[in-house]
Amino acid sequence: MSPLTVTYLTFGVVLLLAIIFDLGLLSRREATISIKKAMIQTLFWVGLAMAFFVFLWFEDGHKVALEYFSAYLMEWSLSIDNIFVFILIFSFFRVKSIYYARVLLIGIMMAIILRIIFITVGIALVTRFHWLLYVFGAVLVYTGLTMFFTRHDEEMDIEDNVVYKFLKRLLPLTSSDGGGKFRVMIDGRQRWTTVFVVVVLLATTDIVFAVDSIPAVFGITQEKIVIYTSNIFAVLGLRSLFFLLRGAVDQFSHLQQGIAVVLVFVGLKMLVEYFDVVIPVYVSLLVILVCIAGGILYSLWVNKHNKQKDGV
């Protein structure tokens, strides 16, 4: 059995056991997730991701392990923007907090399946058309610059969401949550509830973010195992991270600028490879760590300064 096969099997078994553990011991259907439980779940998923990093280090070498850590860290930080949008979606449809955990679980599982498809197609295209990496690089530079100068508090308009408009045209919807069900019978006709709509929007919204994050992973590595595992671990941690940060997302208002710098760096890293300039993985990891830590610390400093200024 090859080392790569061992790595894939280990990842699959660990992931399956972790999901069973998370669902069976840390979550209950229609239960409100407390900050304490969210912290436990977040530490559980982050710890599991770091344990896999250690496994990769000994099984596949330090280069692959560092690439994985860099990719995971970038995806994890990008997920905070996902959470900001998730909160808007839940608020717009007035979803009851007792349904949050179940809706997030189903939405995230759908997102993982869609990401696996997206990544597989991306790998096939890059393998056949290597020049696409340079296109990805240019897109990341543009996205990073746009993100850097975009205001964090500009809310998306759910009514203008393409998927939501499509669902309204395609399916008979109701403004009811249906007691947490996807479909209910109203006046003798089956109608799809807001819970169903939210699940679909969560999954498709994650794919919108994946348009940036997956090309960014290609800028760090072309190792398939790293691309798949870093994405899946980061997305699986979204649910607990949502409950942990939903009341404090605004505290990280300048993290967006840090992530934007990371995207620009990764994009430029992909572009300079055309000139046979290869940036070592530890440099990429250092840039990602500095930018994310800098964004978080600066956000906290600005919030503290504003409170002092307001006399709070």
Coordinates of N, CA and C in Angstrom, one line a residue, residues 214-311:
I214 N -10.5 28.2 -3.6 CA -9.9 27.1 -4.3 C -8.7 27.4 -5.2
P215 N -8.9 28.5 -6.1 CA -7.7 28.9 -6.8 C -6.6 29.3 -6.0
A216 N -6.9 29.9 -4.8 CA -5.8 30.3 -3.9 C -5.0 29.1 -3.4
V217 N -5.7 28.0 -3.1 CA -5.0 26.8 -2.7 C -4.1 26.3 -3.8
F218 N -4.5 26.4 -5.0 CA -3.6 26.0 -6.2 C -2.4 26.8 -6.2
G219 N -2.4 28.1 -5.6 CA -1.3 28.9 -5.6 C -0.3 28.5 -4.5
I220 N -0.8 27.7 -3.6 CA 0.1 27.2 -2.5 C 0.7 25.8 -2.8
T221 N -0.2 25.0 -3.4 CA 0.2 23.6 -3.8 C -0.6 23.0 -4.9
Q222 N -0.1 22.0 -5.6 CA -0.8 21.3 -6.5 C -1.0 19.8 -6.1
E223 N -0.7 19.6 -4.8 CA -0.8 18.3 -4.2 C -2.3 18.0 -3.9
K224 N -2.9 17.0 -4.6 CA -4.3 16.8 -4.5 C -4.8 16.5 -3.0
I225 N -4.0 15.7 -2.3 CA -4.4 15.4 -0.9 C -4.4 16.7 0.0
V226 N -3.5 17.6 -0.3 CA -3.5 18.9 0.5 C -4.7 19.7 0.1
I227 N -5.0 19.8 -1.2 CA -6.2 20.7 -1.6 C -7.5 20.1 -1.0
Y228 N -7.7 18.8 -1.1 CA -8.9 18.2 -0.6 C -9.0 18.4 0.9
T229 N -8.0 17.9 1.6 CA -8.1 17.9 3.1 C -8.2 19.2 3.7
S230 N -7.4 20.2 3.2 CA -7.4 21.5 3.8 C -8.8 22.2 3.7
N231 N -9.4 22.0 2.5 CA -10.7 22.6 2.3 C -11.8 21.9 3.1
I232 N -11.8 20.6 3.2 CA -12.8 19.9 3.9 C -12.7 20.1 5.4
F233 N -11.5 20.1 6.0 CA -11.3 20.4 7.4 C -11.8 21.9 7.7
A234 N -11.5 22.8 6.9 CA -11.9 24.2 7.1 C -13.4 24.4 7.1
V235 N -14.0 23.7 6.1 CA -15.5 23.8 5.9 C -16.2 23.1 7.1
L236 N -15.7 22.0 7.5 CA -16.3 21.3 8.6 C -16.3 22.1 9.9
G237 N -15.3 22.9 10.1 CA -15.2 23.7 11.3 C -16.1 25.0 11.2
L238 N -16.8 25.2 10.1 CA -17.6 26.4 9.9 C -18.8 26.4 10.9
R239 N -19.4 25.3 11.2 CA -20.6 25.3 12.0 C -20.3 25.8 13.5
S240 N -19.2 25.2 14.1 CA -18.9 25.6 15.4 C -18.3 27.0 15.4
L241 N -17.6 27.4 14.4 CA -17.1 28.7 14.3 C -18.2 29.8 14.2
F242 N -19.3 29.4 13.5 CA -20.5 30.3 13.4 C -21.0 30.6 14.8
F243 N -21.2 29.6 15.6 CA -21.8 29.8 17.0 C -20.8 30.5 17.9
L244 N -19.5 30.3 17.6 CA -18.5 31.0 18.4 C -18.4 32.5 18.1
L245 N -18.6 32.8 16.8 CA -18.3 34.2 16.4 C -19.5 35.0 16.0
R246 N -20.7 34.4 16.0 CA -21.9 35.1 15.4 C -22.2 36.4 16.2
G247 N -21.8 36.5 17.4 CA -22.0 37.8 18.1 C -20.8 38.7 18.1
A248 N -19.7 38.2 17.5 CA -18.5 39.0 17.5 C -17.8 39.2 16.1
V249 N -18.6 38.9 15.1 CA -18.0 39.0 13.7 C -17.5 40.4 13.5
D250 N -18.2 41.4 14.0 CA -17.9 42.8 13.7 C -16.5 43.2 14.4
Q251 N -16.1 42.4 15.4 CA -14.9 42.6 16.1 C -13.7 42.4 15.2
F252 N -13.9 41.7 14.0 CA -12.8 41.4 13.1 C -13.0 42.1 11.8
S253 N -13.4 43.4 11.9 CA -13.8 44.2 10.7 C -12.6 44.4 9.8
H254 N -11.4 44.4 10.3 CA -10.2 44.6 9.4 C -9.5 43.3 9.0
L255 N -10.0 42.2 9.4 CA -9.4 40.9 9.0 C -9.5 40.8 7.5
Q256 N -10.6 41.4 6.9 CA -10.8 41.3 5.5 C -9.6 41.9 4.7
Q257 N -9.0 43.0 5.2 CA -7.8 43.5 4.6 C -6.6 42.6 4.6
G258 N -6.5 41.9 5.8 CA -5.4 40.9 5.9 C -5.6 39.8 4.9
I259 N -6.8 39.3 4.8 CA -7.1 38.2 3.8 C -6.8 38.7 2.4
A260 N -7.2 40.0 2.1 CA -7.0 40.5 0.8 C -5.5 40.5 0.4
V261 N -4.7 40.9 1.4 CA -3.2 40.9 1.1 C -2.7 39.5 0.8
V262 N -3.3 38.5 1.6 CA -2.9 37.1 1.3 C -3.3 36.7 -0.1
L263 N -4.5 37.1 -0.5 CA -4.9 36.7 -1.9 C -4.0 37.3 -3.0
V264 N -3.7 38.6 -2.8 CA -2.8 39.3 -3.7 C -1.4 38.6 -3.7
F265 N -0.9 38.3 -2.6 CA 0.4 37.6 -2.5 C 0.4 36.3 -3.2
V266 N -0.7 35.5 -2.9 CA -0.8 34.1 -3.6 C -0.9 34.3 -5.1
G267 N -1.7 35.3 -5.5 CA -1.9 35.5 -6.9 C -0.6 35.9 -7.6
L268 N 0.2 36.8 -7.0 CA 1.5 37.2 -7.5 C 2.4 36.0 -7.5
K269 N 2.4 35.2 -6.5 CA 3.2 34.0 -6.4 C 3.0 33.0 -7.6
M270 N 1.7 32.9 -8.0 CA 1.3 32.1 -9.1 C 1.9 32.7 -10.4
L271 N 1.8 34.0 -10.5 CA 2.2 34.7 -11.8 C 3.7 34.7 -12.0
V272 N 4.5 34.9 -10.9 CA 5.9 34.9 -11.1 C 6.5 33.6 -11.4
E273 N 5.8 32.5 -11.1 CA 6.3 31.2 -11.5 C 6.4 31.0 -13.0
Y274 N 5.7 31.9 -13.8 CA 5.9 31.9 -15.2 C 7.4 32.3 -15.6
F275 N 8.0 33.1 -14.7 CA 9.4 33.5 -14.9 C 10.4 32.6 -14.1
D276 N 9.9 31.4 -13.8 CA 10.7 30.4 -13.0 C 11.1 30.9 -11.7
V277 N 10.4 31.8 -11.1 CA 10.6 32.3 -9.7 C 9.7 31.5 -8.8
V278 N 10.3 30.7 -7.9 CA 9.6 29.8 -7.0 C 9.7 30.3 -5.6
I279 N 8.6 30.7 -4.9 CA 8.7 31.1 -3.6 C 8.5 30.0 -2.6
P280 N 9.4 29.7 -1.7 CA 9.3 28.6 -0.8 C 8.1 28.6 0.0
V281 N 7.6 27.4 0.4 CA 6.4 27.2 1.1 C 6.4 27.9 2.5
Y282 N 7.6 27.9 3.1 CA 7.7 28.6 4.5 C 7.5 30.1 4.4
V283 N 7.9 30.7 3.2 CA 7.6 32.1 3.0 C 6.1 32.4 2.9
S284 N 5.5 31.5 2.1 CA 4.0 31.6 2.0 C 3.3 31.5 3.3
L285 N 3.7 30.5 4.1 CA 3.2 30.3 5.5 C 3.4 31.5 6.4
L286 N 4.6 32.1 6.3 CA 4.9 33.3 7.1 C 4.0 34.5 6.7
V287 N 3.9 34.7 5.4 CA 3.1 35.8 5.0 C 1.6 35.6 5.4
I288 N 1.1 34.4 5.3 CA -0.3 34.1 5.7 C -0.5 34.4 7.2
L289 N 0.4 33.9 8.0 CA 0.4 34.1 9.4 C 0.4 35.5 9.8
V290 N 1.3 36.3 9.2 CA 1.5 37.7 9.6 C 0.3 38.5 9.2
C291 N -0.2 38.2 8.0 CA -1.4 39.0 7.5 C -2.7 38.7 8.3
I292 N -2.9 37.4 8.6 CA -4.1 37.1 9.4 C -4.0 37.6 10.8
A293 N -2.8 37.3 11.4 CA -2.6 37.8 12.8 C -2.7 39.3 12.9
G294 N -2.1 40.0 11.9 CA -2.1 41.4 11.8 C -3.5 42.0 11.6
G295 N -4.3 41.3 10.8 CA -5.7 41.8 10.6 C -6.5 41.6 11.9
I296 N -6.3 40.5 12.6 CA -7.1 40.3 13.8 C -6.7 41.3 14.9
L297 N -5.4 41.4 15.1 CA -4.9 42.3 16.1 C -5.2 43.8 15.9
Y298 N -5.1 44.2 14.6 CA -5.5 45.6 14.2 C -7.0 45.8 14.5
S299 N -7.8 44.8 14.1 CA -9.3 44.9 14.3 C -9.6 45.1 15.8
L300 N -8.9 44.3 16.7 CA -9.2 44.4 18.1 C -8.7 45.8 18.6
W301 N -7.6 46.2 18.1 CA -7.0 47.5 18.6 C -8.0 48.7 18.2
V302 N -8.5 48.6 16.9 CA -9.4 49.7 16.5 C -10.7 49.7 17.3
N303 N -11.2 48.5 17.6 CA -12.5 48.4 18.4 C -12.2 48.9 19.8
K304 N -11.1 48.6 20.4 CA -10.8 49.1 21.7 C -10.6 50.6 21.7
H305 N -9.9 51.1 20.7 CA -9.7 52.6 20.5 C -11.1 53.3 20.4
N306 N -12.0 52.7 19.6 CA -13.3 53.3 19.3 C -14.1 53.4 20.6
K307 N -14.0 52.3 21.4 CA -14.8 52.3 22.7 C -14.2 53.3 23.6
Q308 N -12.9 53.5 23.7 CA -12.3 54.5 24.6 C -12.7 55.9 24.1
K309 N -12.8 56.1 22.8 CA -13.1 57.3 22.2 C -14.6 57.7 22.5
D310 N -15.4 56.7 22.5 CA -16.8 56.9 22.8 C -17.1 56.9 24.3
G311 N -16.1 56.7 25.1 CA -16.2 56.7 26.5 C -16.9 55.5 27.1

